[in-house]
PDB file of C-alpha atoms in Angstrom:
ATOM      1  CA  MET A   1      66.465 125.779  97.253  1.00  0.00           C
ATOM      2  CA  HIS A   2      64.028 128.658  97.740  1.00  0.00           C
ATOM      3  CA  LYS A   3      61.089 126.483  96.656  1.00  0.00           C
ATOM      4  CA  ARG A   4      62.100 123.718  99.064  1.00  0.00           C
ATOM      5  CA  TYR A   5      62.334 126.266 101.856  1.00  0.00           C
ATOM      6  CA  MET A   6      58.836 127.553 101.054  1.00  0.00           C
ATOM      7  CA  ASP A   7      57.518 123.975 101.028  1.00  0.00           C
ATOM      8  CA  ALA A   8      59.023 123.417 104.471  1.00  0.00           C
ATOM      9  CA  MET A   9      57.477 126.625 105.803  1.00  0.00           C
ATOM     10  CA  THR A  10      54.097 125.409 104.498  1.00  0.00           C
ATOM     11  CA  LEU A  11      54.418 122.304 106.694  1.00  0.00           C
ATOM     12  CA  MET A  12      54.867 124.550 109.712  1.00  0.00           C
ATOM     13  CA  ASP A  13      51.929 126.692 108.610  1.00  0.00           C
ATOM     14  CA  LYS A  14      49.672 123.629 108.533  1.00  0.00           C
ATOM     15  CA  TYR A  15      50.993 121.435 111.354  1.00  0.00           C
ATOM     16  CA  GLY A  16      52.640 123.913 113.721  1.00  0.00           C
ATOM     17  CA  LYS A  17      56.178 124.679 114.782  1.00  0.00           C
ATOM     18  CA  PRO A  18      58.922 122.015 114.653  1.00  0.00           C
ATOM     19  CA  ASP A  19      59.463 120.224 117.932  1.00  0.00           C
ATOM     20  CA  ILE A  20      62.828 118.534 117.387  1.00  0.00           C
ATOM     21  CA  PHE A  21      65.833 119.518 115.264  1.00  0.00           C
ATOM     22  CA  LEU A  22      67.942 116.366 114.945  1.00  0.00           C
ATOM     23  CA  THR A  23      71.390 116.051 113.401  1.00  0.00           C
ATOM     24  CA  MET A  24      73.389 112.907 112.619  1.00  0.00           C
ATOM     25  CA  THR A  25      76.949 112.761 111.262  1.00  0.00           C
ATOM     26  CA  CYS A  26      78.685 109.845 109.564  1.00  0.00           C
ATOM     27  CA  ASN A  27      81.127 107.934 111.737  1.00  0.00           C
ATOM     28  CA  PRO A  28      84.049 106.770 109.529  1.00  0.00           C
ATOM     29  CA  LYS A  29      84.884 104.145 112.167  1.00  0.00           C
ATOM     30  CA  TRP A  30      81.567 102.338 111.947  1.00  0.00           C
ATOM     31  CA  ILE A  31      82.296  98.612 111.997  1.00  0.00           C
ATOM     32  CA  GLU A  32      80.268  98.205 108.786  1.00  0.00           C
ATOM     33  CA  ILE A  33      82.884 100.418 107.076  1.00  0.00           C
ATOM     34  CA  THR A  34      86.109  99.246 108.716  1.00  0.00           C
ATOM     35  CA  ASN A  35      85.305  95.551 108.190  1.00  0.00           C
ATOM     36  CA  GLU A  36      85.054  96.089 104.421  1.00  0.00           C
ATOM     37  CA  LEU A  37      88.327  97.988 103.991  1.00  0.00           C
ATOM     38  CA  LYS A  38      91.239  96.124 102.471  1.00  0.00           C
ATOM     39  CA  ALA A  39      94.662  96.180 104.076  1.00  0.00           C
ATOM     40  CA  HIS A  40      95.944  99.053 101.909  1.00  0.00           C
ATOM     41  CA  GLU A  41      92.729 101.142 101.981  1.00  0.00           C
ATOM     42  CA  ASP A  42      91.755 104.119 104.089  1.00  0.00           C
ATOM     43  CA  VAL A  43      88.215 105.400 104.585  1.00  0.00           C
ATOM     44  CA  GLN A  44      88.762 108.282 102.146  1.00  0.00           C
ATOM     45  CA  ASN A  45      89.566 105.724  99.427  1.00  0.00           C
ATOM     46  CA  ARG A  46      86.045 104.269  99.598  1.00  0.00           C
ATOM     47  CA  PRO A  47      83.419 107.001  99.129  1.00  0.00           C
ATOM     48  CA  ASP A  48      81.020 104.347  97.829  1.00  0.00           C
ATOM     49  CA  LEU A  49      81.261 102.401 101.088  1.00  0.00           C
ATOM     50  CA  VAL A  50      80.924 105.516 103.266  1.00  0.00           C
ATOM     51  CA  THR A  51      77.837 106.667 101.379  1.00  0.00           C
ATOM     52  CA  ARG A  52      76.083 103.296 101.363  1.00  0.00           C
ATOM     53  CA  VAL A  53      76.626 102.697 105.077  1.00  0.00           C
ATOM     54  CA  PHE A  54      75.550 106.230 105.983  1.00  0.00           C
ATOM     55  CA  ARG A  55      72.366 105.825 103.966  1.00  0.00           C
ATOM     56  CA  SER A  56      71.539 102.563 105.729  1.00  0.00           C
ATOM     57  CA  LYS A  57      72.131 104.224 109.109  1.00  0.00           C
ATOM     58  CA  PHE A  58      69.919 107.148 108.123  1.00  0.00           C
ATOM     59  CA  GLU A  59      67.148 104.754 107.059  1.00  0.00           C
ATOM     60  CA  GLN A  60      67.502 103.111 110.469  1.00  0.00           C
ATOM     61  CA  LEU A  61      67.213 106.532 112.117  1.00  0.00           C
ATOM     62  CA  LYS A  62      64.032 107.354 110.176  1.00  0.00           C
ATOM     63  CA  LYS A  63      62.566 103.978 111.107  1.00  0.00           C
ATOM     64  CA  GLU A  64      63.195 104.565 114.810  1.00  0.00           C
ATOM     65  CA  VAL A  65      61.914 108.144 114.792  1.00  0.00           C
ATOM     66  CA  ILE A  66      58.974 107.952 112.385  1.00  0.00           C
ATOM     67  CA  LYS A  67      57.750 104.338 112.377  1.00  0.00           C
ATOM     68  CA  LYS A  68      58.683 103.257 115.897  1.00  0.00           C
ATOM     69  CA  LYS A  69      57.923 106.748 117.291  1.00  0.00           C
ATOM     70  CA  CYS A  70      60.797 106.948 119.749  1.00  0.00           C
ATOM     71  CA  PHE A  71      59.933 110.621 120.396  1.00  0.00           C
ATOM     72  CA  GLY A  72      56.198 110.121 119.862  1.00  0.00           C
ATOM     73  CA  PRO A  73      53.889 110.180 116.789  1.00  0.00           C
ATOM     74  CA  VAL A  74      55.303 112.378 114.006  1.00  0.00           C
ATOM     75  CA  GLN A  75      52.891 114.479 111.960  1.00  0.00           C
ATOM     76  CA  ALA A  76      55.384 115.813 109.396  1.00  0.00           C
ATOM     77  CA  TYR A  77      59.124 115.920 108.831  1.00  0.00           C
ATOM     78  CA  THR A  78      61.698 117.344 106.445  1.00  0.00           C
ATOM     79  CA  TYR A  79      65.415 116.728 106.105  1.00  0.00           C
ATOM     80  CA  VAL A  80      68.520 117.706 104.162  1.00  0.00           C
ATOM     81  CA  ILE A  81      71.648 115.644 103.485  1.00  0.00           C
ATOM     82  CA  GLU A  82      74.847 117.691 103.504  1.00  0.00           C
ATOM     83  CA  PHE A  83      78.488 116.822 102.994  1.00  0.00           C
ATOM     84  CA  GLN A  84      81.299 118.353 105.009  1.00  0.00           C
ATOM     85  CA  LYS A  85      84.376 119.758 103.290  1.00  0.00           C
ATOM     86  CA  ARG A  86      86.274 116.591 104.208  1.00  0.00           C
ATOM     87  CA  GLY A  87      83.503 114.553 102.579  1.00  0.00           C
ATOM     88  CA  LEU A  88      81.602 112.954 105.468  1.00  0.00           C
ATOM     89  CA  PRO A  89      77.817 113.197 105.063  1.00  0.00           C
ATOM     90  CA  HIS A  90      75.456 114.415 107.746  1.00  0.00           C
ATOM     91  CA  VAL A  91      71.719 114.998 107.958  1.00  0.00           C
ATOM     92  CA  TYR A  92      69.502 117.729 109.412  1.00  0.00           C
ATOM     93  CA  LEU A  93      66.069 116.353 110.305  1.00  0.00           C
ATOM     94  CA  LEU A  94      63.150 118.506 111.501  1.00  0.00           C
ATOM     95  CA  LEU A  95      60.232 116.785 113.241  1.00  0.00           C
ATOM     96  CA  ILE A  96      56.732 118.162 113.828  1.00  0.00           C
ATOM     97  CA  MET A  97      54.874 116.020 116.348  1.00  0.00           C
ATOM     98  CA  LYS A  98      51.136 115.278 116.213  1.00  0.00           C
ATOM     99  CA  ARG A  99      48.725 117.352 118.260  1.00  0.00           C
ATOM    100  CA  GLY A 100      48.443 116.024 121.764  1.00  0.00           C
ATOM    101  CA  HIS A 101      51.963 114.606 121.573  1.00  0.00           C
ATOM    102  CA  LYS A 102      53.962 117.809 121.208  1.00  0.00           C
ATOM    103  CA  LEU A 103      56.752 118.534 123.660  1.00  0.00           C
ATOM    104  CA  VAL A 104      55.291 121.510 125.501  1.00  0.00           C
ATOM    105  CA  THR A 105      57.098 121.597 128.851  1.00  0.00           C
ATOM    106  CA  PRO A 106      60.774 121.310 129.827  1.00  0.00           C
ATOM    107  CA  ASN A 107      59.966 118.061 131.645  1.00  0.00           C
ATOM    108  CA  ASP A 108      58.817 116.554 128.325  1.00  0.00           C
ATOM    109  CA  PHE A 109      62.258 117.117 126.850  1.00  0.00           C
ATOM    110  CA  ASP A 110      64.048 115.582 129.820  1.00  0.00           C
ATOM    111  CA  GLN A 111      62.359 112.256 129.017  1.00  0.00           C
ATOM    112  CA  PHE A 112      64.128 111.973 125.651  1.00  0.00           C
ATOM    113  CA  ILE A 113      67.232 114.149 125.848  1.00  0.00           C
ATOM    114  CA  SER A 114      70.253 114.036 128.145  1.00  0.00           C
ATOM    115  CA  ILE A 115      73.185 116.372 128.494  1.00  0.00           C
ATOM    116  CA  GLU A 116      75.060 114.648 131.292  1.00  0.00           C
ATOM    117  CA  ILE A 117      77.750 111.961 131.506  1.00  0.00           C
ATOM    118  CA  PRO A 118      76.047 108.590 132.132  1.00  0.00           C
ATOM    119  CA  GLU A 119      77.053 106.097 134.792  1.00  0.00           C
ATOM    120  CA  GLU A 120      79.912 103.944 133.533  1.00  0.00           C
ATOM    121  CA  ILE A 121      78.999 100.887 135.624  1.00  0.00           C
ATOM    122  CA  LYS A 122      75.275 100.913 134.769  1.00  0.00           C
ATOM    123  CA  ASN A 123      75.691 101.530 131.041  1.00  0.00           C
ATOM    124  CA  PRO A 124      79.283 101.147 129.804  1.00  0.00           C
ATOM    125  CA  HIS A 125      78.272 101.154 126.107  1.00  0.00           C
ATOM    126  CA  LEU A 126      76.477 104.511 126.363  1.00  0.00           C
ATOM    127  CA  TYR A 127      79.255 105.887 128.557  1.00  0.00           C
ATOM    128  CA  ALA A 128      81.866 105.060 125.915  1.00  0.00           C
ATOM    129  CA  ALA A 129      79.701 106.533 123.139  1.00  0.00           C
ATOM    130  CA  VAL A 130      79.257 109.838 124.990  1.00  0.00           C
ATOM    131  CA  LEU A 131      82.993 110.181 125.599  1.00  0.00           C
ATOM    132  CA  LYS A 132      83.744 109.316 121.975  1.00  0.00           C
ATOM    133  CA  HIS A 133      81.123 111.377 120.145  1.00  0.00           C
ATOM    134  CA  MET A 134      79.436 113.885 122.454  1.00  0.00           C
ATOM    135  CA  MET A 135      82.194 115.715 124.370  1.00  0.00           C
ATOM    136  CA  HIS A 136      83.041 119.174 123.071  1.00  0.00           C
ATOM    137  CA  GLY A 137      86.565 120.514 122.877  1.00  0.00           C
ATOM    138  CA  PRO A 138      88.314 120.992 125.103  1.00  0.00           C
ATOM    139  CA  CYS A 139      88.726 124.645 124.206  1.00  0.00           C
ATOM    140  CA  GLY A 140      89.198 128.003 125.932  1.00  0.00           C
ATOM    141  CA  LYS A 141      91.835 127.985 128.651  1.00  0.00           C
ATOM    142  CA  LEU A 142      92.349 124.240 128.203  1.00  0.00           C
ATOM    143  CA  ASN A 143      93.070 124.537 124.473  1.00  0.00           C
ATOM    144  CA  ALA A 144      93.184 128.034 122.993  1.00  0.00           C
ATOM    145  CA  GLY A 145      93.952 126.659 119.521  1.00  0.00           C
ATOM    146  CA  ASN A 146      90.809 124.562 119.114  1.00  0.00           C
ATOM    147  CA  VAL A 147      88.881 125.036 115.865  1.00  0.00           C
ATOM    148  CA  CYS A 148      85.849 126.456 117.702  1.00  0.00           C
ATOM    149  CA  MET A 149      87.804 129.409 119.107  1.00  0.00           C
ATOM    150  CA  LYS A 150      87.046 132.838 117.678  1.00  0.00           C
ATOM    151  CA  ASN A 151      88.373 136.101 119.119  1.00  0.00           C
ATOM    152  CA  GLY A 152      89.564 134.241 122.195  1.00  0.00           C
ATOM    153  CA  LYS A 153      86.166 132.667 122.956  1.00  0.00           C
ATOM    154  CA  CYS A 154      84.389 129.454 122.028  1.00  0.00           C
ATOM    155  CA  LYS A 155      81.812 130.234 119.331  1.00  0.00           C
ATOM    156  CA  ASN A 156      79.627 127.437 120.752  1.00  0.00           C
ATOM    157  CA  HIS A 157      79.805 128.964 124.265  1.00  0.00           C
ATOM    158  CA  TYR A 158      81.526 126.040 125.986  1.00  0.00           C
ATOM    159  CA  PRO A 159      81.946 125.247 128.789  1.00  0.00           C
ATOM    160  CA  LYS A 160      78.252 125.703 129.612  1.00  0.00           C
ATOM    161  CA  LYS A 161      76.903 126.584 133.044  1.00  0.00           C
ATOM    162  CA  PHE A 162      75.498 124.040 135.459  1.00  0.00           C
ATOM    163  CA  THR A 163      71.683 124.101 135.611  1.00  0.00           C
ATOM    164  CA  GLN A 164      69.507 122.149 138.007  1.00  0.00           C
ATOM    165  CA  ALA A 165      66.436 122.081 135.739  1.00  0.00           C
ATOM    166  CA  THR A 166      65.569 122.642 132.078  1.00  0.00           C
ATOM    167  CA  THR A 167      64.256 126.156 131.479  1.00  0.00           C
ATOM    168  CA  VAL A 168      63.221 128.340 128.545  1.00  0.00           C
ATOM    169  CA  ALA A 169      65.469 131.304 127.711  1.00  0.00           C
ATOM    170  CA  THR A 170      64.139 134.697 126.646  1.00  0.00           C
ATOM    171  CA  ASP A 171      65.007 133.984 122.990  1.00  0.00           C
ATOM    172  CA  GLY A 172      62.735 130.907 122.931  1.00  0.00           C
ATOM    173  CA  TYR A 173      65.482 128.270 123.107  1.00  0.00           C
ATOM    174  CA  LEU A 174      65.914 125.792 125.921  1.00  0.00           C
ATOM    175  CA  VAL A 175      68.595 125.852 128.581  1.00  0.00           C
ATOM    176  CA  TYR A 176      68.928 122.134 129.283  1.00  0.00           C
ATOM    177  CA  ARG A 177      69.365 120.490 132.654  1.00  0.00           C
ATOM    178  CA  ARG A 178      73.055 120.091 133.406  1.00  0.00           C
ATOM    179  CA  ARG A 179      73.476 119.166 137.062  1.00  0.00           C
ATOM    180  CA  ASN A 180      76.736 119.397 138.962  1.00  0.00           C
ATOM    181  CA  ASP A 181      76.931 115.765 140.064  1.00  0.00           C
ATOM    182  CA  GLY A 182      80.720 115.679 140.390  1.00  0.00           C
ATOM    183  CA  LYS A 183      81.365 113.292 137.476  1.00  0.00           C
ATOM    184  CA  GLN A 184      84.620 113.934 135.623  1.00  0.00           C
ATOM    185  CA  VAL A 185      86.237 112.159 132.658  1.00  0.00           C
ATOM    186  CA  ARG A 186      89.521 112.395 130.781  1.00  0.00           C
ATOM    187  CA  VAL A 187      89.005 113.366 127.145  1.00  0.00           C
ATOM    188  CA  ARG A 188      91.813 114.384 124.783  1.00  0.00           C
ATOM    189  CA  GLN A 189      94.318 114.729 127.637  1.00  0.00           C
ATOM    190  CA  GLN A 190      92.042 117.007 129.706  1.00  0.00           C
ATOM    191  CA  ILE A 191      89.692 116.492 132.654  1.00  0.00           C
ATOM    192  CA  LEU A 192      86.126 117.467 131.642  1.00  0.00           C
ATOM    193  CA  ASP A 193      82.747 117.419 133.393  1.00  0.00           C
ATOM    194  CA  ASP A 194      79.083 117.778 132.417  1.00  0.00           C
ATOM    195  CA  ARG A 195      79.618 121.359 131.239  1.00  0.00           C
ATOM    196  CA  TRP A 196      81.320 119.983 128.096  1.00  0.00           C
ATOM    197  CA  VAL A 197      78.647 117.433 127.092  1.00  0.00           C
ATOM    198  CA  ILE A 198      76.728 117.953 123.824  1.00  0.00           C
ATOM    199  CA  LEU A 199      73.048 117.100 124.194  1.00  0.00           C
ATOM    200  CA  TYR A 200      72.088 113.634 122.953  1.00  0.00           C
ATOM    201  CA  SER A 201      69.364 111.017 122.916  1.00  0.00           C
ATOM    202  CA  PRO A 202      70.638 108.035 124.952  1.00  0.00           C
ATOM    203  CA  TYR A 203      68.547 105.610 122.895  1.00  0.00           C
ATOM    204  CA  LEU A 204      69.673 106.848 119.472  1.00  0.00           C
ATOM    205  CA  LEU A 205      73.303 107.396 120.478  1.00  0.00           C
ATOM    206  CA  ALA A 206      73.677 103.863 121.814  1.00  0.00           C
ATOM    207  CA  MET A 207      72.069 102.455 118.665  1.00  0.00           C
ATOM    208  CA  LEU A 208      73.754 104.545 115.948  1.00  0.00           C
ATOM    209  CA  ASP A 209      77.247 104.950 117.486  1.00  0.00           C
ATOM    210  CA  CYS A 210      77.860 108.363 115.914  1.00  0.00           C
ATOM    211  CA  HIS A 211      77.477 112.040 116.663  1.00  0.00           C
ATOM    212  CA  SER A 212      73.711 112.560 116.847  1.00  0.00           C
ATOM    213  CA  SER A 213      72.106 115.488 118.631  1.00  0.00           C
ATOM    214  CA  PRO A 214      68.342 116.104 118.933  1.00  0.00           C
ATOM    215  CA  LYS A 215      67.653 119.711 119.900  1.00  0.00           C
ATOM    216  CA  ALA A 216      64.169 120.243 121.259  1.00  0.00           C
ATOM    217  CA  ASN A 217      62.614 123.510 120.167  1.00  0.00           C
ATOM    218  CA  PHE A 218      60.368 125.279 122.642  1.00  0.00           C
ATOM    219  CA  LEU A 219      60.204 128.184 120.222  1.00  0.00           C
ATOM    220  CA  VAL A 220      58.083 131.254 120.866  1.00  0.00           C
ATOM    221  CA  VAL A 221      59.830 133.556 118.397  1.00  0.00           C
ATOM    222  CA  ILE A 222      58.898 133.184 114.714  1.00  0.00           C
ATOM    223  CA  LYS A 223      62.402 134.320 113.719  1.00  0.00           C
ATOM    224  CA  ALA A 224      63.862 131.270 115.464  1.00  0.00           C
ATOM    225  CA  VAL A 225      61.486 128.954 113.577  1.00  0.00           C
ATOM    226  CA  LYS A 226      62.392 130.619 110.273  1.00  0.00           C
ATOM    227  CA  TYR A 227      66.084 130.249 111.107  1.00  0.00           C
ATOM    228  CA  LEU A 228      65.731 126.492 111.572  1.00  0.00           C
ATOM    229  CA  TYR A 229      64.167 125.973 108.163  1.00  0.00           C
ATOM    230  CA  LYS A 230      66.496 128.356 106.352  1.00  0.00           C
ATOM    231  CA  TYR A 231      69.478 126.706 108.086  1.00  0.00           C
ATOM    232  CA  ILE A 232      68.830 123.276 106.599  1.00  0.00           C
ATOM    233  CA  TYR A 233      68.088 124.763 103.149  1.00  0.00           C
ATOM    234  CA  LYS A 234      71.008 127.168 103.042  1.00  0.00           C
ATOM    235  CA  GLY A 235      72.445 125.632  99.861  1.00  0.00           C
ATOM    236  CA  HIS A 236      75.533 123.779  98.683  1.00  0.00           C
ATOM    237  CA  ASP A 237      79.098 124.272  99.843  1.00  0.00           C
ATOM    238  CA  LYS A 238      81.060 126.684  97.678  1.00  0.00           C
ATOM    239  CA  ILE A 239      84.740 127.082  96.890  1.00  0.00           C
ATOM    240  CA  VAL A 240      86.529 130.149  95.572  1.00  0.00           C
ATOM    241  CA  PHE A 241      89.775 129.639  93.641  1.00  0.00           C
ATOM    242  CA  ARG A 242      92.069 131.529  91.281  1.00  0.00           C
ATOM    243  CA  ILE A 243      94.132 130.277  88.337  1.00  0.00           C
ATOM    244  CA  ILE A 244      97.632 131.762  88.246  1.00  0.00           C
ATOM    245  CA  ALA A 245      99.572 131.988  84.988  1.00  0.00           C
ATOM    246  CA  GLN A 246     102.855 130.103  84.865  1.00  0.00           C
ATOM    247  CA  ARG A 247     104.571 132.688  82.681  1.00  0.00           C
ATOM    248  CA  ASN A 248     106.132 135.469  84.726  1.00  0.00           C
ATOM    249  CA  ASN A 249     105.958 138.019  81.904  1.00  0.00           C
ATOM    250  CA  GLU A 250     102.244 137.440  81.244  1.00  0.00           C
ATOM    251  CA  THR A 251      99.812 140.109  82.374  1.00  0.00           C
ATOM    252  CA  VAL A 252      97.684 138.807  85.238  1.00  0.00           C
ATOM    253  CA  ASP A 253      93.984 139.656  85.013  1.00  0.00           C
ATOM    254  CA  GLU A 254      92.672 138.697  88.443  1.00  0.00           C
ATOM    255  CA  ILE A 255      89.059 139.467  87.503  1.00  0.00           C
ATOM    256  CA  MET A 256      89.129 137.098  84.525  1.00  0.00           C
ATOM    257  CA  GLN A 257      90.958 134.377  86.486  1.00  0.00           C
ATOM    258  CA  PHE A 258      88.736 134.498  89.566  1.00  0.00           C
ATOM    259  CA  GLN A 259      86.391 131.499  89.733  1.00  0.00           C
ATOM    260  CA  THR A 260      83.580 130.483  92.068  1.00  0.00           C
ATOM    261  CA  ALA A 261      82.193 126.970  91.981  1.00  0.00           C
ATOM    262  CA  ARG A 262      80.284 124.327  93.882  1.00  0.00           C
ATOM    263  CA  TRP A 263      82.371 122.055  96.112  1.00  0.00           C
ATOM    264  CA  VAL A 264      81.517 118.401  95.377  1.00  0.00           C
ATOM    265  CA  THR A 265      83.310 115.700  97.354  1.00  0.00           C
ATOM    266  CA  PRO A 266      83.511 112.047  96.219  1.00  0.00           C
ATOM    267  CA  PRO A 267      80.895 110.821  98.772  1.00  0.00           C
ATOM    268  CA  GLU A 268      78.451 113.489  97.533  1.00  0.00           C
ATOM    269  CA  ALA A 269      79.073 112.403  93.934  1.00  0.00           C
ATOM    270  CA  MET A 270      78.330 108.808  94.983  1.00  0.00           C
ATOM    271  CA  TRP A 271      75.141 109.954  96.749  1.00  0.00           C
TER     272      TRP A 271
END
């Protein structure tokens, strides 16, 4: 893992900082999966099907981004496939654009990335996809028990603040345009607005029908660049477990029984 990280840092050393950090997560309700399930089968019963369909979707993503240049000509890229604890695969993809095509101003990012609820009448397919895949929570006062809550606050800092234009924060990350246009939607029994939208590419979201989020990186701090590369090469999921003796009169040696191991789900084994 360390060698792969150093290889990725070499790409940045030669071609410059990464411009886009894109993530894509498997959607277990893809029609290519559900149409192949038998009457008695659930998605978790078919790790082979989940893995094959995800791989085909990822190949489609690479084709759109690298060959068809939906964000512009790509000079170099690197990616990592990871598997969540419940088994669904997802990918982290870093893109370095060619010189002369790098995203250098906030207006450049606004051409490819949106963080607002689309118009339902103009684009019902995209509207449905945003509500299904790209709405956070609700959390905070609306749902204090959500998984993102930590010490009484959302660890992802939702709901966000309204912003009229995309700007660069002091830490080198972008604060994306999130205008207060009055649009509201009902998601998971709550009324939400643009402050709860996760940033997305309208083109890729409508095509892939899954959670996909391209973060543009207007990075001026080397620590932030290093974080991106170390994040995608952070290593495999781990699990810690302990074997307990069944005999009550047996001496328990917790040190000898303690085990640490790699967590491998069926879809990862199939991959």
